[in-house]
Coordinates of C-alpha atoms in Angstrom, one line a residue:
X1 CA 0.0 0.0 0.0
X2 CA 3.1 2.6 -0.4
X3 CA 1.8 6.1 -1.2
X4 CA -1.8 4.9 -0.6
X5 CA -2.3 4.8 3.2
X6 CA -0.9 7.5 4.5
X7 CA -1.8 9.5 7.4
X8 CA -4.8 11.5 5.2
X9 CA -5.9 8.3 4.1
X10 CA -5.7 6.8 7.4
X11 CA -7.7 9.4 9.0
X12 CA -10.4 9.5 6.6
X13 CA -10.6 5.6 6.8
X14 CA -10.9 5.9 10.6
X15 CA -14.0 8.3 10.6
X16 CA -15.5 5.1 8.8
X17 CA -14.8 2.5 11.2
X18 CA -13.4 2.8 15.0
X19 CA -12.6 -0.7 15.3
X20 CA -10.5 -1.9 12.8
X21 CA -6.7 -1.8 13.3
X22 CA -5.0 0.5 10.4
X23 CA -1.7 0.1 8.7
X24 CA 0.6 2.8 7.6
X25 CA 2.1 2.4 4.0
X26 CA 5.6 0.7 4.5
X27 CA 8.5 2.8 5.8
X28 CA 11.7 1.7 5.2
X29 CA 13.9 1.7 8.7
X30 CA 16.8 3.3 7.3
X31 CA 14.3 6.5 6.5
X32 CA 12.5 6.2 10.1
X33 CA 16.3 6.3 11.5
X34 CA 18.1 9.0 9.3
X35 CA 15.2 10.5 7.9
X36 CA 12.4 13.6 8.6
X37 CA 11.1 11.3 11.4
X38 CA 7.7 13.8 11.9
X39 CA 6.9 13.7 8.3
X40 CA 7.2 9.9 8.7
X41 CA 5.5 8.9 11.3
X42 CA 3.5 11.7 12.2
X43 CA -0.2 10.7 12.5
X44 CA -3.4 12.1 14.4
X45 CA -4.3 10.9 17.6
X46 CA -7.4 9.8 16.1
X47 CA -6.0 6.7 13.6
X48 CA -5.7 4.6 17.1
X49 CA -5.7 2.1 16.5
X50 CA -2.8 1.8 14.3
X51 CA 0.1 -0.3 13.2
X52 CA 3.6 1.1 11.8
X53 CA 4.8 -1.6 8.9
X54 CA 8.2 -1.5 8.3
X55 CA 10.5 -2.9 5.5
X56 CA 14.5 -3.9 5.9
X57 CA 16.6 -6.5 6.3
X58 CA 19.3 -5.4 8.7
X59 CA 17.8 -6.4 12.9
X60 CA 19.9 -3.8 14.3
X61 CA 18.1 -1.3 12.2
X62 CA 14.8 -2.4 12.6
X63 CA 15.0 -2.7 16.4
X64 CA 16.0 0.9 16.5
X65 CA 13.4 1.8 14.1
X66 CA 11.0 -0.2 15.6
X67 CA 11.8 1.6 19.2
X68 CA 11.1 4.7 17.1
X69 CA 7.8 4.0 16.1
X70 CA 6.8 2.9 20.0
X71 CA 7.9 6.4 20.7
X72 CA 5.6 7.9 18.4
X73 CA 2.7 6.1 19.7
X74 CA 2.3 3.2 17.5
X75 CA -0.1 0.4 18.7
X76 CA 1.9 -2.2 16.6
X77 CA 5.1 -2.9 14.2
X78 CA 4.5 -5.2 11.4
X79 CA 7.3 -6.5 9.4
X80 CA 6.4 -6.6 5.6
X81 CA 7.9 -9.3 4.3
X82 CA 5.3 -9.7 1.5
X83 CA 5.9 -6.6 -0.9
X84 CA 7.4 -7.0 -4.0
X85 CA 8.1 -3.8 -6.1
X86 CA 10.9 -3.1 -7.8
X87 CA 12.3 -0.5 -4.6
X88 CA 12.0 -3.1 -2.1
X89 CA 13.5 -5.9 -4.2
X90 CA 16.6 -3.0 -4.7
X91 CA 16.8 -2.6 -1.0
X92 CA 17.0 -6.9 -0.3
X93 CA 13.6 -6.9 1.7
X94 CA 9.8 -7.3 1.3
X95 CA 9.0 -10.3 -0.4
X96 CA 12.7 -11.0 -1.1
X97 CA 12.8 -12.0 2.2
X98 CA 11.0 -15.3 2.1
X99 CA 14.0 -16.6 0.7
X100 CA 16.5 -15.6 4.0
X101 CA 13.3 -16.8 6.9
X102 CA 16.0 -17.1 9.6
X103 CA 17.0 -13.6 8.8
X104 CA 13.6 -12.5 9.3
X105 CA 13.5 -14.1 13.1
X106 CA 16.6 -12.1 13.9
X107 CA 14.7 -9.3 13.0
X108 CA 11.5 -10.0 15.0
X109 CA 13.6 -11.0 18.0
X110 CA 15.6 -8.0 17.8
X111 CA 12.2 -5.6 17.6
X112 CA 10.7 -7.6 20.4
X113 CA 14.0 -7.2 22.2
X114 CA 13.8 -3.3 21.7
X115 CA 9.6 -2.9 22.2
X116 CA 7.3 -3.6 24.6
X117 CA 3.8 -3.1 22.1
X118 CA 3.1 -6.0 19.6
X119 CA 5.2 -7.3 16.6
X120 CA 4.0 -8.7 13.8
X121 CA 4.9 -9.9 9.9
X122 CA 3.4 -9.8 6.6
X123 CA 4.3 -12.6 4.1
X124 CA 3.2 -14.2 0.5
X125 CA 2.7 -18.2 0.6
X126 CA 6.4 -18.2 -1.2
X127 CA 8.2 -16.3 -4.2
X128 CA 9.1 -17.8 -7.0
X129 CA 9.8 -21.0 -7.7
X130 CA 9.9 -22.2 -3.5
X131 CA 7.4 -24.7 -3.2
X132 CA 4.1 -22.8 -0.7
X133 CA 4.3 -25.6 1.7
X134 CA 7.4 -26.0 2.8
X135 CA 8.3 -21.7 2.5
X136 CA 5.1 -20.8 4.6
X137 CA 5.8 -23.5 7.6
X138 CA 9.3 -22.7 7.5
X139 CA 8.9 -18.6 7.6
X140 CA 5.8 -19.3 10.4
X141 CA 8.1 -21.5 12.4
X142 CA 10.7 -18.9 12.4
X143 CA 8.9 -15.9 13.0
X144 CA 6.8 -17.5 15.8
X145 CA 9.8 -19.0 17.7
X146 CA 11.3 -15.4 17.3
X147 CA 8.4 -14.1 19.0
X148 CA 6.5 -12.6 16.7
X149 CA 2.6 -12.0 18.3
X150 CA 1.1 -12.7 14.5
X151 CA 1.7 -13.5 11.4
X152 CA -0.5 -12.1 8.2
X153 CA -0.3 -14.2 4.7
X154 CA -0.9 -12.9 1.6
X155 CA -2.3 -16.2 -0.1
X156 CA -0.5 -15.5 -3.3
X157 CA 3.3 -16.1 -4.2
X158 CA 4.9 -13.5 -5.3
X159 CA 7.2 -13.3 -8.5
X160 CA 10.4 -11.2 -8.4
X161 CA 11.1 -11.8 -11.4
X162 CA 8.7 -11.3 -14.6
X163 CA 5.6 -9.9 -13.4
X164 CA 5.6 -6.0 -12.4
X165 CA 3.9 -5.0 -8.7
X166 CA 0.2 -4.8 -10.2
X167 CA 0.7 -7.8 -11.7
X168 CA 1.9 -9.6 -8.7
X169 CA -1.1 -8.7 -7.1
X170 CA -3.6 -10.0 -9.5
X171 CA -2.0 -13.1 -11.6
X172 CA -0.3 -15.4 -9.1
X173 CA -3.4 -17.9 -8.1
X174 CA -4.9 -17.1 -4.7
X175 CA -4.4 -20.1 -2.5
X176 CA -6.6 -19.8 0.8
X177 CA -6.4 -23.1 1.8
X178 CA -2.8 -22.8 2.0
X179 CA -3.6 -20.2 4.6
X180 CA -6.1 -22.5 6.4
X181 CA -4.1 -25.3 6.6
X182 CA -1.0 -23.1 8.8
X183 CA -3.6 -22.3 11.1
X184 CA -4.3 -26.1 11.4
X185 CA -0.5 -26.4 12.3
X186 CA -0.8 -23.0 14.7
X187 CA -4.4 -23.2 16.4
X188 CA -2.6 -21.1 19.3
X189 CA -1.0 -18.9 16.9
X190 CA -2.7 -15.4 15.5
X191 CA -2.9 -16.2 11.8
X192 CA -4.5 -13.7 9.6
X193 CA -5.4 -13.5 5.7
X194 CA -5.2 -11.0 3.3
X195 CA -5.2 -11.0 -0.8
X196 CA -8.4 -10.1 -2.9
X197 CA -11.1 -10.1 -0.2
X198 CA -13.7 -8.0 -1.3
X199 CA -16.4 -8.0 0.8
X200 CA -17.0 -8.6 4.2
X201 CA -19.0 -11.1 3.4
X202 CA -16.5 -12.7 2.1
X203 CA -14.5 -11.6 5.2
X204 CA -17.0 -13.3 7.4
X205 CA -16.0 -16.8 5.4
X206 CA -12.2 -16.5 5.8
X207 CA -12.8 -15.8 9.5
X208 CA -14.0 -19.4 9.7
X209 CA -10.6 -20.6 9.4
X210 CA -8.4 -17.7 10.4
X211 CA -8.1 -14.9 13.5
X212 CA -8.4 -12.0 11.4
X213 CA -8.9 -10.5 7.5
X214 CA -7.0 -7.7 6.2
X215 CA -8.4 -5.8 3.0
X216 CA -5.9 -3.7 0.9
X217 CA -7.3 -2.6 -2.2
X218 CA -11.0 -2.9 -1.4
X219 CA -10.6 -0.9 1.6
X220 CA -9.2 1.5 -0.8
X221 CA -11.1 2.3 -3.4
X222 CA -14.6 1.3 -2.1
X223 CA -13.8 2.6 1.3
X224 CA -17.5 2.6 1.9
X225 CA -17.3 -0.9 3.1
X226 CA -15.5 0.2 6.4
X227 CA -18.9 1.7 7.2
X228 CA -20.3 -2.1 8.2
X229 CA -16.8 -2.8 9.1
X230 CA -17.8 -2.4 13.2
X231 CA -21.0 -4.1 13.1
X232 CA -19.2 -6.7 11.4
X233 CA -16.3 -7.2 14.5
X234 CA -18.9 -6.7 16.6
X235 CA -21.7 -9.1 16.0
X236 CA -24.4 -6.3 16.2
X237 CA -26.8 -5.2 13.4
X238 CA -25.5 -2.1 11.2
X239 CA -27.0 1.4 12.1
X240 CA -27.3 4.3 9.9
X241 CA -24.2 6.2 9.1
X242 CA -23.6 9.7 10.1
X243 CA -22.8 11.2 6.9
X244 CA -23.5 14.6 8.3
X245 CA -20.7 14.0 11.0
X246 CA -18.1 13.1 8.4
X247 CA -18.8 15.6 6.0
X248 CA -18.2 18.4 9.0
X249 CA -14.9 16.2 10.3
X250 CA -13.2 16.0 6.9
X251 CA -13.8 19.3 6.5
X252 CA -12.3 20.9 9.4
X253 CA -9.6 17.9 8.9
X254 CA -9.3 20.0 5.8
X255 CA -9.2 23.4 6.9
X256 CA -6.4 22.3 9.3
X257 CA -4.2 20.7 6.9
X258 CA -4.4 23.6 4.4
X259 CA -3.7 26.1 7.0
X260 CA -0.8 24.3 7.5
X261 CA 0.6 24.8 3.8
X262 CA -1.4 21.8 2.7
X263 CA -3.4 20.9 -0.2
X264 CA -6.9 20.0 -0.8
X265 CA -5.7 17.5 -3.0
X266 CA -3.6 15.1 -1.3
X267 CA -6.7 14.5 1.3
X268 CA -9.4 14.1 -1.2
X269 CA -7.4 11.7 -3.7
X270 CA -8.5 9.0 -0.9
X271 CA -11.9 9.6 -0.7
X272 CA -13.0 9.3 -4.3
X273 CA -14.4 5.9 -4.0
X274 CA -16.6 6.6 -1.3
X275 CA -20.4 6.0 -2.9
X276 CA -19.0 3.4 -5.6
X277 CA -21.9 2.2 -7.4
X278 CA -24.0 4.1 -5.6
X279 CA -26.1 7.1 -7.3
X280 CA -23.8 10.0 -7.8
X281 CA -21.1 8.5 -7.3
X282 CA -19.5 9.8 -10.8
X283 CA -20.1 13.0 -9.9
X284 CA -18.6 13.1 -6.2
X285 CA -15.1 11.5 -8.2
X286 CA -15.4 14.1 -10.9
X287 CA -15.8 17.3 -8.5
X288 CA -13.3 15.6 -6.0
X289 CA -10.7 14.6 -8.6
X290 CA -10.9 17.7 -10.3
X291 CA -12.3 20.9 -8.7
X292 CA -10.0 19.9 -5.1
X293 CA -6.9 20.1 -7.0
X294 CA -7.6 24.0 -8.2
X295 CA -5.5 26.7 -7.0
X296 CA -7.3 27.7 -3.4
X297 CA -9.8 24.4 -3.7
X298 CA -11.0 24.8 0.2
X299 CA -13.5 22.5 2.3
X300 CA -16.7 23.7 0.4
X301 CA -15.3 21.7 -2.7
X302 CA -16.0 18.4 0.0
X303 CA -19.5 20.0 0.7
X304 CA -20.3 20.6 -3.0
X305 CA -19.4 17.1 -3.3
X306 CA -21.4 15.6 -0.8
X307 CA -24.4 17.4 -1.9
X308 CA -24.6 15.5 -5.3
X309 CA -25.1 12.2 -3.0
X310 CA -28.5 11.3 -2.6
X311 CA -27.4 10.2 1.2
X312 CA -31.0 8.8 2.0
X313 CA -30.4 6.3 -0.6
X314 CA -27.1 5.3 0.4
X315 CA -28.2 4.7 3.7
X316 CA -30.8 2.6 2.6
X317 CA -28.4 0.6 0.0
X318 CA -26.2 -0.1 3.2

């Protein structure tokens, strides 16, 4: 999720749902160390809860990294050792690091060494050409017996070589039951699943046979979906949404940010898939794609866009 969920996103997502954990893009540990820590890992109070996922390869970095991000207030570090663009593959970490699973336990060892708040990784099934079976028991066994308080698997490989990022996210097979059966193996283990879950509904199946569901993409660009998202934890039946309460809290999220030298733009860009499907939808992406990236584009450009929703009826479709 680099340059999608960052802390406007995260925000906006958390006026949608207060009980879902979030997850910052990935920062890599050499930038949280040597780097412009605030603009970082700077976040509202507000995203709690919320994990800080970091990428790297060296333990001695990510323990002090790791110790940063517990400083900041971070309810959780998660390792990604699942991503596989073309900058992570450069830097020898993400998905690269299936291949090196006892490095990965040093690293978990050393961030549990240096942090007292929960550590977690992220993984694919396998890269490559390893064969799923024997590179997901073998990174699990690792990373648990390191410490590590969960473990999240992306039920596709992922191919370093071949297919780009997008593709890597959409060709390679999804293999669930690869997922289901490690939780077999780990029935006292935290073992959750993520990779093209759509729905909660479909959420609601995977739960079945795992502790938890992550959604990346679907979270992202039908964001509406987090709306059911604390019924859904929770057991209860939905209620009506309080659009009227998120309009005026974006807004004066807004206000705030551009006071601050900020742009309309870089706020709204998350929020564009908001009523997907839904009537006026095209309309609320066209005035919040366009008119909030004008010269001056303030909080009535959210307004205006709100007011082309017929809200009644998305309550009703939800």
């Amino acid at each position: 999720m680099m340059d999608w969920t960052d802390r406007h996103c995260r925000f906006f997502h958390r006026q949608l749902t207060d009980r879902a954990l979030l997850y910052t893009e990935m920062v890599v540990a050499d930038a949280v160390i040597k780097g412009a820590r605030g603009h970082l890992l700077g976040f509202h109070p507000d995203e709690h809860p919320v994990a800080l996922q970091l990428g790297g390869s060296d333990p001695a970095k990510l323990a002090e990294a790791a110790a940063i991000g517990e400083a900041f207030g971070y309810d959780e570090i998660n390792l990604n050792v699942g991503c596989p663009s073309d900058r992570v593959q450069s830097g020898t970490f993400g998905a690269c690091l299936m291949k090196t699973p006892f490095l990965v336990a040093e690293g978990v060892a050393a961030m549990k060494a240096a942090t007292k708040i929960p550590v977690t990784v992220k993984c694919r099934i396998g890269v490559d050409d390893q064969d799923p079976e024997e590179a997901l028991d073998t990174i699990a066994e690792a990373v648990f017996a390191a410490g590590a308080d969960a473990l999240w698997v992306h039920a596709r490989k992922a191919w370093l070589e071949g297919l780009s990022p997008k593709e890597n996210r959409e060709i390679p097979p999804l293999d669930f039951g690869r997922v289901y059966r490690l939780k077999q193996n780990y029935p006292d283990r935290f073992i959750g699943i993520n990779g093209g879950i759509q729905t909660l509904e479909e959420a609601a199946g995977h739960l079945a046979h795992t502790d938890g569901v992550m959604l990346g993409r679907a979270a992202y660009h039908t964001p509406g979906i987090l709306a059911g998202a604390d019924a859904f934890i929770s057991g209860e039946s939905p209620s009506g949404f309080d659009f009227a309460a998120l309009i005026e809290t974006m807004a004066d999220y807004a206000a705030a940010h551009i006071a601050a030298g900020g742009r309309l733009g870089r706020i709204t860009r998350h929020m564009v898939g908001l009523f997907h499907g839904l009537p006026g939808a095209r309309r609320f992406r066209q005035i919040l794609s366009t008119d909030a990236n004008l010269p001056g584009a303030g909080p009535e450009v959210l307004r205006k866009a709100f007011a082309v929703v017929d809200l009644e009826s998305v309550r009703q479709a939800a």
